[in-house]
Short mmCIF file of N, CA and C in Angstrom, two decimals:
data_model
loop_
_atom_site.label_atom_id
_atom_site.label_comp_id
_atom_site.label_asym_id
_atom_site.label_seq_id
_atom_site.Cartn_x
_atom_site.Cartn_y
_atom_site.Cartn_z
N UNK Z 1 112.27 222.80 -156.30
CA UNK Z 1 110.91 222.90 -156.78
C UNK Z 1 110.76 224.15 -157.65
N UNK Z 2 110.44 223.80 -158.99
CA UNK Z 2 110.08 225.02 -159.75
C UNK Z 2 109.35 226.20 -159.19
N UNK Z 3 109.70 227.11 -159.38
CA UNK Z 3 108.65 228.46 -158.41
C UNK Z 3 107.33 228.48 -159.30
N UNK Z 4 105.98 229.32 -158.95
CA UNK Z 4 105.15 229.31 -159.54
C UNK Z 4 104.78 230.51 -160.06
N UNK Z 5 104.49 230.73 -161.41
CA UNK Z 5 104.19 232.07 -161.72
C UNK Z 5 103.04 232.80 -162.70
N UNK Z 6 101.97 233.64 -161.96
CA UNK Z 6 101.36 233.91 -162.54
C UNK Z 6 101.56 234.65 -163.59
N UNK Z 7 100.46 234.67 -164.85
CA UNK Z 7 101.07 235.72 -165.92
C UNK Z 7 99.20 235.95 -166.81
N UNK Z 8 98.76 237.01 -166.26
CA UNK Z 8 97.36 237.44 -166.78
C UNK Z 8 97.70 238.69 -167.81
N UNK Z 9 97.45 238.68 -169.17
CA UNK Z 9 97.59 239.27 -170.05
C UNK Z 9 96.92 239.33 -171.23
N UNK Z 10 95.81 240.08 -171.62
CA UNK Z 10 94.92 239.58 -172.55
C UNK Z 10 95.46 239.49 -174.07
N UNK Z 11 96.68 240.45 -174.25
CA UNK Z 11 97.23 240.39 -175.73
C UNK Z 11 97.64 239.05 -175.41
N UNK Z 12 97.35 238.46 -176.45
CA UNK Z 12 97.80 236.71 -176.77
C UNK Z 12 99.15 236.55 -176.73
N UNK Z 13 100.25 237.74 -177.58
CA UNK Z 13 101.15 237.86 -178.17
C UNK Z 13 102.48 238.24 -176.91
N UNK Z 14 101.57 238.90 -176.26
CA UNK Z 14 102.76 239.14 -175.09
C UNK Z 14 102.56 238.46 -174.47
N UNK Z 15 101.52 238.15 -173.64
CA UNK Z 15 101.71 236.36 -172.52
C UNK Z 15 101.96 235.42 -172.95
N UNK Z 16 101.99 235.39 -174.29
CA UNK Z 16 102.95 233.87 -174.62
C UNK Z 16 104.31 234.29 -175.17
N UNK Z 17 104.82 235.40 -175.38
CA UNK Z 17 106.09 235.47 -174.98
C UNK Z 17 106.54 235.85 -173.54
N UNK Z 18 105.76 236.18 -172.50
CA UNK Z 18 106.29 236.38 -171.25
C UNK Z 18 106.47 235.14 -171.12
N UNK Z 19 105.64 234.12 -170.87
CA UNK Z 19 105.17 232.48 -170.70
C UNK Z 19 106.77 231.58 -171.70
N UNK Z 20 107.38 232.11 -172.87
CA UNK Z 20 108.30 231.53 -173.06
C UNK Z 20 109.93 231.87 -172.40
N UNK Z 21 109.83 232.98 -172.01
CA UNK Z 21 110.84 233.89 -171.04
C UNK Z 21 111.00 233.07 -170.04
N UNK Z 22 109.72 232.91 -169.00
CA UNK Z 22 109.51 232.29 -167.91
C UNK Z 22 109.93 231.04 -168.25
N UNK Z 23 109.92 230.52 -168.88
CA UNK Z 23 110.15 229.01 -169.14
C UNK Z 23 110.96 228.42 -169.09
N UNK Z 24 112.20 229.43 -169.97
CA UNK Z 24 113.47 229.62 -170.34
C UNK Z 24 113.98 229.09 -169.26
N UNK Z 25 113.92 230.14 -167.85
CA UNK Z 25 114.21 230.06 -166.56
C UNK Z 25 114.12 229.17 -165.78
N UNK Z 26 112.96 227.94 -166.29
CA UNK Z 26 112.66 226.96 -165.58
C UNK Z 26 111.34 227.24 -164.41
N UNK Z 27 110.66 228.46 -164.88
CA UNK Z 27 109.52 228.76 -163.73
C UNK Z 27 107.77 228.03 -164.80
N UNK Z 28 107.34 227.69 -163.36
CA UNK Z 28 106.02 227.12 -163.63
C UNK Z 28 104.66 227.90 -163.90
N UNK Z 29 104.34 228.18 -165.28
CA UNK Z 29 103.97 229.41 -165.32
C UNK Z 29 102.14 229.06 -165.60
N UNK Z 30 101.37 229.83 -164.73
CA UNK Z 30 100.16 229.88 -165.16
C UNK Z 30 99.14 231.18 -165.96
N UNK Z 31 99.62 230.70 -166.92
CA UNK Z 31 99.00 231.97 -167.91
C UNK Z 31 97.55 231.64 -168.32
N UNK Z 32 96.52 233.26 -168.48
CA UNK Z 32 95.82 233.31 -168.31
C UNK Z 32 95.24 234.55 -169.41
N UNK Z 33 94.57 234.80 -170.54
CA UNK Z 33 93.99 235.78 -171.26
C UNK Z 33 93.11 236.51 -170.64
N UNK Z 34 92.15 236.23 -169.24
CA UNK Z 34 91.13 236.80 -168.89
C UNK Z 34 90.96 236.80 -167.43
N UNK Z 35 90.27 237.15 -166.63
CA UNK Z 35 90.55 238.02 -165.35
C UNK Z 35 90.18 236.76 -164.44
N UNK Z 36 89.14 236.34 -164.99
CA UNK Z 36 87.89 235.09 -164.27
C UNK Z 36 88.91 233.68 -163.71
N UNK Z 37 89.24 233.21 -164.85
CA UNK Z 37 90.85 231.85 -164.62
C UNK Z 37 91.24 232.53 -163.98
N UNK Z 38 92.17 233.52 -164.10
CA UNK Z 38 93.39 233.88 -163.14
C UNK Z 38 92.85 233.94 -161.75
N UNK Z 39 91.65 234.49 -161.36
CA UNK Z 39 91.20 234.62 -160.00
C UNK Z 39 91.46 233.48 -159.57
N UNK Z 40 90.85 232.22 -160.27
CA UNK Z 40 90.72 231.35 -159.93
C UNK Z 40 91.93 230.23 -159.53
N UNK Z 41 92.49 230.48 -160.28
CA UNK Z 41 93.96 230.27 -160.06
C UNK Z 41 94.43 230.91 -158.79
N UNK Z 42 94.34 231.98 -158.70
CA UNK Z 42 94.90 232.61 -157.53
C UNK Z 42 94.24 232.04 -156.00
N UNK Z 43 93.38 231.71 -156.39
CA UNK Z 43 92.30 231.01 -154.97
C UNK Z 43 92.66 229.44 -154.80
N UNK Z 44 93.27 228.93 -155.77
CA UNK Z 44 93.44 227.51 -155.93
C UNK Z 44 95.20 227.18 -155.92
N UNK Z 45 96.28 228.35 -156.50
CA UNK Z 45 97.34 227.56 -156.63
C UNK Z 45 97.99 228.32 -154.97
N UNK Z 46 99.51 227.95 -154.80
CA UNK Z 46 100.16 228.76 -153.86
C UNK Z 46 101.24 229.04 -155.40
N UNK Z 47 101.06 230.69 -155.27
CA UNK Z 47 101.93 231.10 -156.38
C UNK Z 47 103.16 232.12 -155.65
N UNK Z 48 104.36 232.01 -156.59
CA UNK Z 48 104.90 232.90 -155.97
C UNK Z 48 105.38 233.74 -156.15
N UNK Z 49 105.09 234.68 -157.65
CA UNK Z 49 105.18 235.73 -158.25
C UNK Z 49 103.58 235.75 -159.02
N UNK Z 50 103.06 237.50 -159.54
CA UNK Z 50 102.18 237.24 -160.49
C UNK Z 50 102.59 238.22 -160.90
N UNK Z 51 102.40 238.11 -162.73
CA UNK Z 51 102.86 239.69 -163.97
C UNK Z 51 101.15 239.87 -163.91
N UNK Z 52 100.94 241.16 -163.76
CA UNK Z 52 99.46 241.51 -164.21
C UNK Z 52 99.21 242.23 -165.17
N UNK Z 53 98.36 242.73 -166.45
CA UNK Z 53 98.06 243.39 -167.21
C UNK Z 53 97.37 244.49 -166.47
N UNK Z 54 97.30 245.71 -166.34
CA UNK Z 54 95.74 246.64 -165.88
C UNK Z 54 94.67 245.96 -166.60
N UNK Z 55 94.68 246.64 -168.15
CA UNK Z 55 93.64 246.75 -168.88
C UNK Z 55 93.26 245.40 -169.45
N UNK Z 56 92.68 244.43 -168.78
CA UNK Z 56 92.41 243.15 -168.93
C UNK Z 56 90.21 243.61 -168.38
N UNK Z 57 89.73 243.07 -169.10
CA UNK Z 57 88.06 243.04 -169.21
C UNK Z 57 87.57 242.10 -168.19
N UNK Z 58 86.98 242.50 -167.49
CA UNK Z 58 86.01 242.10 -166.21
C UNK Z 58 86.77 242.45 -165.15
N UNK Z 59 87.77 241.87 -164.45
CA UNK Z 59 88.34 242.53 -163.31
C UNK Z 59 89.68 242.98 -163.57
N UNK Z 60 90.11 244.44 -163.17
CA UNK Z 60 91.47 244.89 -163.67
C UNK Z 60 92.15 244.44 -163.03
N UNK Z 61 93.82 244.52 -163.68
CA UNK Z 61 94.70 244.10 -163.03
C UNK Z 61 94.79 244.99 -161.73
N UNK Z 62 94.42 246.05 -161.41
CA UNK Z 62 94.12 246.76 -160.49
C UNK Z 62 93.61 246.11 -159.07
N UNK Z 63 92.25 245.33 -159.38
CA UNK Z 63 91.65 245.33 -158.72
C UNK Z 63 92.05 243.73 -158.25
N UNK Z 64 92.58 243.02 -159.06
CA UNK Z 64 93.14 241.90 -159.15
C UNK Z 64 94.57 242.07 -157.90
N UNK Z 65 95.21 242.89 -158.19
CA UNK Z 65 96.70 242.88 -157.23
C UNK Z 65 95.86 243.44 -156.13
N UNK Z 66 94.40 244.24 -156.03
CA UNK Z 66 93.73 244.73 -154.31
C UNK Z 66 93.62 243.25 -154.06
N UNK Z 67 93.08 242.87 -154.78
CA UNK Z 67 92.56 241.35 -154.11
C UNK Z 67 92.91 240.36 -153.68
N UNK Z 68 94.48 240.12 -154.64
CA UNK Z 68 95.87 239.61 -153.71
C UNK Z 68 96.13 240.17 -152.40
N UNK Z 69 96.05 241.32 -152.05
CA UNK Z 69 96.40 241.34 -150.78
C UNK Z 69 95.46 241.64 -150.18
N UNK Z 70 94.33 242.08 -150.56
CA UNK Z 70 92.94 241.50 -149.16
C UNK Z 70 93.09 240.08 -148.36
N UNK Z 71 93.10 239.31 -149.74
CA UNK Z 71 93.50 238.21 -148.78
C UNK Z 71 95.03 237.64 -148.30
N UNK Z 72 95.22 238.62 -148.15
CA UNK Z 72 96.44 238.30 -147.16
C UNK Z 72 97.95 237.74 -147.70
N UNK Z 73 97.72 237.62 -149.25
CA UNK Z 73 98.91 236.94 -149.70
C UNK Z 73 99.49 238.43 -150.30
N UNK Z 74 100.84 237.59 -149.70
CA UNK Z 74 102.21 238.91 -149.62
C UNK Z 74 103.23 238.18 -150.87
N UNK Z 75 103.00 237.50 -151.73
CA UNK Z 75 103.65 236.96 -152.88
C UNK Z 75 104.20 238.22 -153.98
N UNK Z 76 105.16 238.86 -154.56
CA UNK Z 76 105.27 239.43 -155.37
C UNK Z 76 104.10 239.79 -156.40
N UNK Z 77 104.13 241.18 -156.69
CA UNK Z 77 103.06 241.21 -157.97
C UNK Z 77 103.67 242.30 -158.57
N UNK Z 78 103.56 242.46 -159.81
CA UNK Z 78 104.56 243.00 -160.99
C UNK Z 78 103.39 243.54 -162.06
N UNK Z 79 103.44 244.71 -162.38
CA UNK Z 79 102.35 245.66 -163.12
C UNK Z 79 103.05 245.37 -164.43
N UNK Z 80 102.39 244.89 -165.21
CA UNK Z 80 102.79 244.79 -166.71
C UNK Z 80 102.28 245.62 -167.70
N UNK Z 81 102.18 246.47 -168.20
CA UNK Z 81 100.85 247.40 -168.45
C UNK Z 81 101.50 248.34 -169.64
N UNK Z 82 100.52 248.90 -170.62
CA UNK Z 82 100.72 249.73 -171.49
C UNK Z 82 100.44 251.69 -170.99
N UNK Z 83 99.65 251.17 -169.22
CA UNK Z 83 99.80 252.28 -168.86
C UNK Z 83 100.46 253.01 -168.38
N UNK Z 84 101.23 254.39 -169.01
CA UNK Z 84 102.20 254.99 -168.46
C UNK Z 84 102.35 256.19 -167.70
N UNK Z 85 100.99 256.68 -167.34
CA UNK Z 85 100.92 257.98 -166.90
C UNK Z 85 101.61 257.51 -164.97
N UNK Z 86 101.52 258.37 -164.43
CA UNK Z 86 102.41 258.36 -163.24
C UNK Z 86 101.31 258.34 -162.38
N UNK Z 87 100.03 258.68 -162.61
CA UNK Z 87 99.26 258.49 -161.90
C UNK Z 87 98.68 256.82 -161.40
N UNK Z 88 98.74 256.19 -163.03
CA UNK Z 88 98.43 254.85 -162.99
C UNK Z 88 99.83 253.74 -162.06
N UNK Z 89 100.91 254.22 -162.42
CA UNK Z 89 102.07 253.49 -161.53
C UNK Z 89 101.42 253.72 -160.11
N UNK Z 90 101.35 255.38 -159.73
CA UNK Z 90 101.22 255.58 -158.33
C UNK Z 90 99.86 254.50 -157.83
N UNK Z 91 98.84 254.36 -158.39
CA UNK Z 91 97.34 253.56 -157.89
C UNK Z 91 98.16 252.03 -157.80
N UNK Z 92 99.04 251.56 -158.87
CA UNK Z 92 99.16 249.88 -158.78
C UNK Z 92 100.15 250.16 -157.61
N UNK Z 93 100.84 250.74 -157.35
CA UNK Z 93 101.90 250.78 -156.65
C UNK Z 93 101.57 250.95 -155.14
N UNK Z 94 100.26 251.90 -154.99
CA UNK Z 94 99.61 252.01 -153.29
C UNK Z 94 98.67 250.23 -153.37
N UNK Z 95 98.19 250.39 -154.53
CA UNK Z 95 97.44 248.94 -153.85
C UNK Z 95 97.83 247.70 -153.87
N UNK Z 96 99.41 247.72 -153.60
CA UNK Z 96 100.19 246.72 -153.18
C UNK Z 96 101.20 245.77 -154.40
N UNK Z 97 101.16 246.40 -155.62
CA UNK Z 97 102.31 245.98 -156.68
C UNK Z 97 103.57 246.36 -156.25
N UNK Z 98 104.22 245.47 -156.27
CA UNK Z 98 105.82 245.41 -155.93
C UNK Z 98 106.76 246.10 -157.07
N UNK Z 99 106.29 246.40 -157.91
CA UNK Z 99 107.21 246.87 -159.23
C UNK Z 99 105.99 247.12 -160.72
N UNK Z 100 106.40 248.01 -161.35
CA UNK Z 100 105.63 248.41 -162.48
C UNK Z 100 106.13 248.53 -163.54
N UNK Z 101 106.69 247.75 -164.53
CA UNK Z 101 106.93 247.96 -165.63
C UNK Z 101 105.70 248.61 -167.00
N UNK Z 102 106.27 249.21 -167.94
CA UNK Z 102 105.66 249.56 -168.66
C UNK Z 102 105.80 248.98 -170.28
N UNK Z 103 104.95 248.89 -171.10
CA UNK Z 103 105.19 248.03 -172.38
C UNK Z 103 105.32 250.09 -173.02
N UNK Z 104 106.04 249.35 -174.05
CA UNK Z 104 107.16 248.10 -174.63
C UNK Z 104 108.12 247.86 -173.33
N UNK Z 105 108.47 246.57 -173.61
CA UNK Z 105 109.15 246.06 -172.44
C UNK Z 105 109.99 245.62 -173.19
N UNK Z 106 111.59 245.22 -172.18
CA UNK Z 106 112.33 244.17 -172.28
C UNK Z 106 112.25 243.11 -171.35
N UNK Z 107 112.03 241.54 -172.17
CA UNK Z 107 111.41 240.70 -171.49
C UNK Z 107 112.93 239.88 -170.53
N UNK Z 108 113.99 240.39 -170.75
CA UNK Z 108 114.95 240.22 -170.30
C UNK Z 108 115.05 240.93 -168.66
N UNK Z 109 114.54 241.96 -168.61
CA UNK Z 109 114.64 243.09 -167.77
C UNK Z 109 113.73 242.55 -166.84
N UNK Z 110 112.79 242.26 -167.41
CA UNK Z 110 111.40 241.29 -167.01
C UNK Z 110 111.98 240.27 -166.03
N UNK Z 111 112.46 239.32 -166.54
CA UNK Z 111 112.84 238.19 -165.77
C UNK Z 111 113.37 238.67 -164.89
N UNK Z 112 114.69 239.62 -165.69
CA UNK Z 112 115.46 240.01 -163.95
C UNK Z 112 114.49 240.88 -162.62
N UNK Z 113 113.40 241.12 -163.04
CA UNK Z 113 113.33 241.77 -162.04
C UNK Z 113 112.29 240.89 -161.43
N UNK Z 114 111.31 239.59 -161.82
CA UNK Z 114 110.62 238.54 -161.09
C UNK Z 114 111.52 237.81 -160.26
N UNK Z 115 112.89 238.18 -160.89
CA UNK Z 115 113.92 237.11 -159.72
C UNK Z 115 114.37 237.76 -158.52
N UNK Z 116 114.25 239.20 -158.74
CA UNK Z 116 114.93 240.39 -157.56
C UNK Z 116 113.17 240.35 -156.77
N UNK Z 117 112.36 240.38 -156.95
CA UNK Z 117 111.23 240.67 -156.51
C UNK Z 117 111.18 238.99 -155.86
N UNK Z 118 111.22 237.62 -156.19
CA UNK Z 118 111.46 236.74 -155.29
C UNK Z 118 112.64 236.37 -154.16
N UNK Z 119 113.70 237.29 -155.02
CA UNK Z 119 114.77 236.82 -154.31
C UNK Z 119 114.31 237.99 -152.93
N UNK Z 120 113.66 239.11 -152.58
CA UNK Z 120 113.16 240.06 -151.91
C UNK Z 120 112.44 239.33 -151.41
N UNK Z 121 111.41 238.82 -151.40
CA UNK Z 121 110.24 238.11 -150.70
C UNK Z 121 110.42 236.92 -150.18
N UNK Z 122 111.13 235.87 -150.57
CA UNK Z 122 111.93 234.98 -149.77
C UNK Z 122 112.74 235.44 -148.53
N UNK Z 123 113.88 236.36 -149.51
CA UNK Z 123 114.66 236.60 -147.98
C UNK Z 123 113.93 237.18 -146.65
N UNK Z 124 112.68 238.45 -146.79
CA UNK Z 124 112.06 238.57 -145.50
C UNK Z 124 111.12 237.91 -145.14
N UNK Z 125 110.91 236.64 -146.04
CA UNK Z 125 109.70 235.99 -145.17
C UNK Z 125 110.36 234.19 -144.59
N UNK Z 126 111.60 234.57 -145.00
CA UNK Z 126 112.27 233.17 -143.97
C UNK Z 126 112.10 233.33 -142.76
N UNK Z 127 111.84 232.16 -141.87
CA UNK Z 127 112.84 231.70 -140.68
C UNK Z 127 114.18 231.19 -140.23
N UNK Z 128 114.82 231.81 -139.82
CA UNK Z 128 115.90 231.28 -139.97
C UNK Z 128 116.47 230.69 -138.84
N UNK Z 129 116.49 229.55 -138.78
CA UNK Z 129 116.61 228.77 -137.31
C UNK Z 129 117.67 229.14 -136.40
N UNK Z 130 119.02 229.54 -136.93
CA UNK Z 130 119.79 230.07 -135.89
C UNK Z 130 119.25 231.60 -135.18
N UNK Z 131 118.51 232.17 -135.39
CA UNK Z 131 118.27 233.26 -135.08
C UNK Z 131 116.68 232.46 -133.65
N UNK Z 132 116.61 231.49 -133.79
CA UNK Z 132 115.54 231.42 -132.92
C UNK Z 132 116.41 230.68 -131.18
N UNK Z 133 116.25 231.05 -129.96
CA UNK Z 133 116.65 230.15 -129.37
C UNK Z 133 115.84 229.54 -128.25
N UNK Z 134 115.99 228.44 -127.62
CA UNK Z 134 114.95 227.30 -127.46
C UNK Z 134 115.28 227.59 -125.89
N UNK Z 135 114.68 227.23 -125.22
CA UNK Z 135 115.19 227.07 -123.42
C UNK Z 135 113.86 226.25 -122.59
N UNK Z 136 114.24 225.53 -122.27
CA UNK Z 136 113.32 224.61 -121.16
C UNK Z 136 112.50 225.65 -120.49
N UNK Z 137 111.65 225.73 -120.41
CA UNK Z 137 110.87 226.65 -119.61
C UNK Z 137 110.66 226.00 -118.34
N UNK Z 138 110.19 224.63 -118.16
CA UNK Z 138 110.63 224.05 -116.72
C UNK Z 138 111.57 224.06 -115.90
N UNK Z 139 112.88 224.01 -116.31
CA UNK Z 139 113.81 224.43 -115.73
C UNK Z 139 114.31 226.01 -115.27
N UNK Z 140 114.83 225.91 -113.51
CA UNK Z 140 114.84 227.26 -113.09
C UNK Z 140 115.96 227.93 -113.76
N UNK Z 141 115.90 229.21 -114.20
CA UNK Z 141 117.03 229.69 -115.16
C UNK Z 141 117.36 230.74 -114.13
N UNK Z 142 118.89 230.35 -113.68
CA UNK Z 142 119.66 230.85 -113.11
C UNK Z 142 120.67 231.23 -113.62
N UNK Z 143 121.44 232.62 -112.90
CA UNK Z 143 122.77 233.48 -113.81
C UNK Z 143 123.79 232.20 -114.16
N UNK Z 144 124.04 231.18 -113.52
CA UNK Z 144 125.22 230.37 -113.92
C UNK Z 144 124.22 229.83 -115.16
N UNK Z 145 123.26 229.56 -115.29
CA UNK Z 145 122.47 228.60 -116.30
C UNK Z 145 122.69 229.19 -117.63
N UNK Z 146 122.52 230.46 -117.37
CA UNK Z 146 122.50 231.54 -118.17
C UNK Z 146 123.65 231.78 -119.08
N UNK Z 147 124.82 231.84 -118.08
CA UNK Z 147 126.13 231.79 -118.43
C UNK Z 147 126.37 230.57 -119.52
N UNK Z 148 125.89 229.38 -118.85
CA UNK Z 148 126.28 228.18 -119.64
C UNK Z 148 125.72 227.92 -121.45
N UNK Z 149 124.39 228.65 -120.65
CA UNK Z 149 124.05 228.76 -122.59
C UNK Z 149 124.14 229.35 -123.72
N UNK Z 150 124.57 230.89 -122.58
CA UNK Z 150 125.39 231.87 -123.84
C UNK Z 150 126.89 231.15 -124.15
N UNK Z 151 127.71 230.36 -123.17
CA UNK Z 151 128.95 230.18 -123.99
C UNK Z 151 128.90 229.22 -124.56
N UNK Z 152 127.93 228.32 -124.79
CA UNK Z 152 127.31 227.60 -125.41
C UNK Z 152 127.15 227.82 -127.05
N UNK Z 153 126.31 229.01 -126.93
CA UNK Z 153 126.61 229.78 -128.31
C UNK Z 153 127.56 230.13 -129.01
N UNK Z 154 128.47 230.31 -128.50
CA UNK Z 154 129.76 230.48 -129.29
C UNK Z 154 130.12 230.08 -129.98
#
């Protein structure tokens, strides 16, 4: 299943070259010029990366990645931004952005790092079934029982 990926960016010129990058890759990309769609998007799709702009008009990308994780979604989010002061990394970065790039960008660098930032968020949010183990709770569990299911495991 194609992954899903947000991409809110008001320059026309860079979200539709992020949006052809992404593509490249085979990811399902929902791009967005303005703050209002993307919310909306975000309330409506299950996504599983988003690139954010800061300086996008009505709600910042700022306040946009708080709002991803108010509600509770732990999906990658990636600061795309022309802002470079260290102060602005440090604010996207406490209110829950996974990575901050700065423009000028390489949109190469880009990709690789939406794939390290999923390939990150997949791996700790699996289950992984051998790691879980099952036992009758009705049944009395005794040291031989015990015995039998650890060598069981083996």
């Amino acid at each position: 299943m194609s992954k899903k990926i947000l991409v809110v960016d008001d320059e026309k010129e860079i979200a539709d070259l992020v949006e052809v990058y992404l593509k490249n890759e085979n990811y399902n990309v929902f791009k967005f010029y303005d703050s209002k769609e993307a919310i909306k998007c975000i309330e409506n799709q299950k996504l599983d990366v988003a690139i954010l702009d800061v300086m996008i008009k009505d709600v910042d990308g700022f306040e946009i990645c708080k709002m991803i994780r108010d509600k509770g979604l732990n999906f990658p989010v990636i600061m795309l931004t022309a802002k470079i002061e260290d102060k602005d990394k440090i604010q996207g970065l406490t209110l829950g952005a996974d990575d901050y790039i700065t423009k000028p960008f390489n949109p190469l660098e880009l990709i690789a790092r939406v794939k390290s930032a999923y390939r990150r968020y997949t791996k700790y949010n699996e289950k992984s079934e051998e790691n879980i183990i099952y036992i009758n709770v009705f049944e009395p569990l005794t040291i031989v029982k015990v015995l039998e299911l650890y060598s069981g495991m083996r």
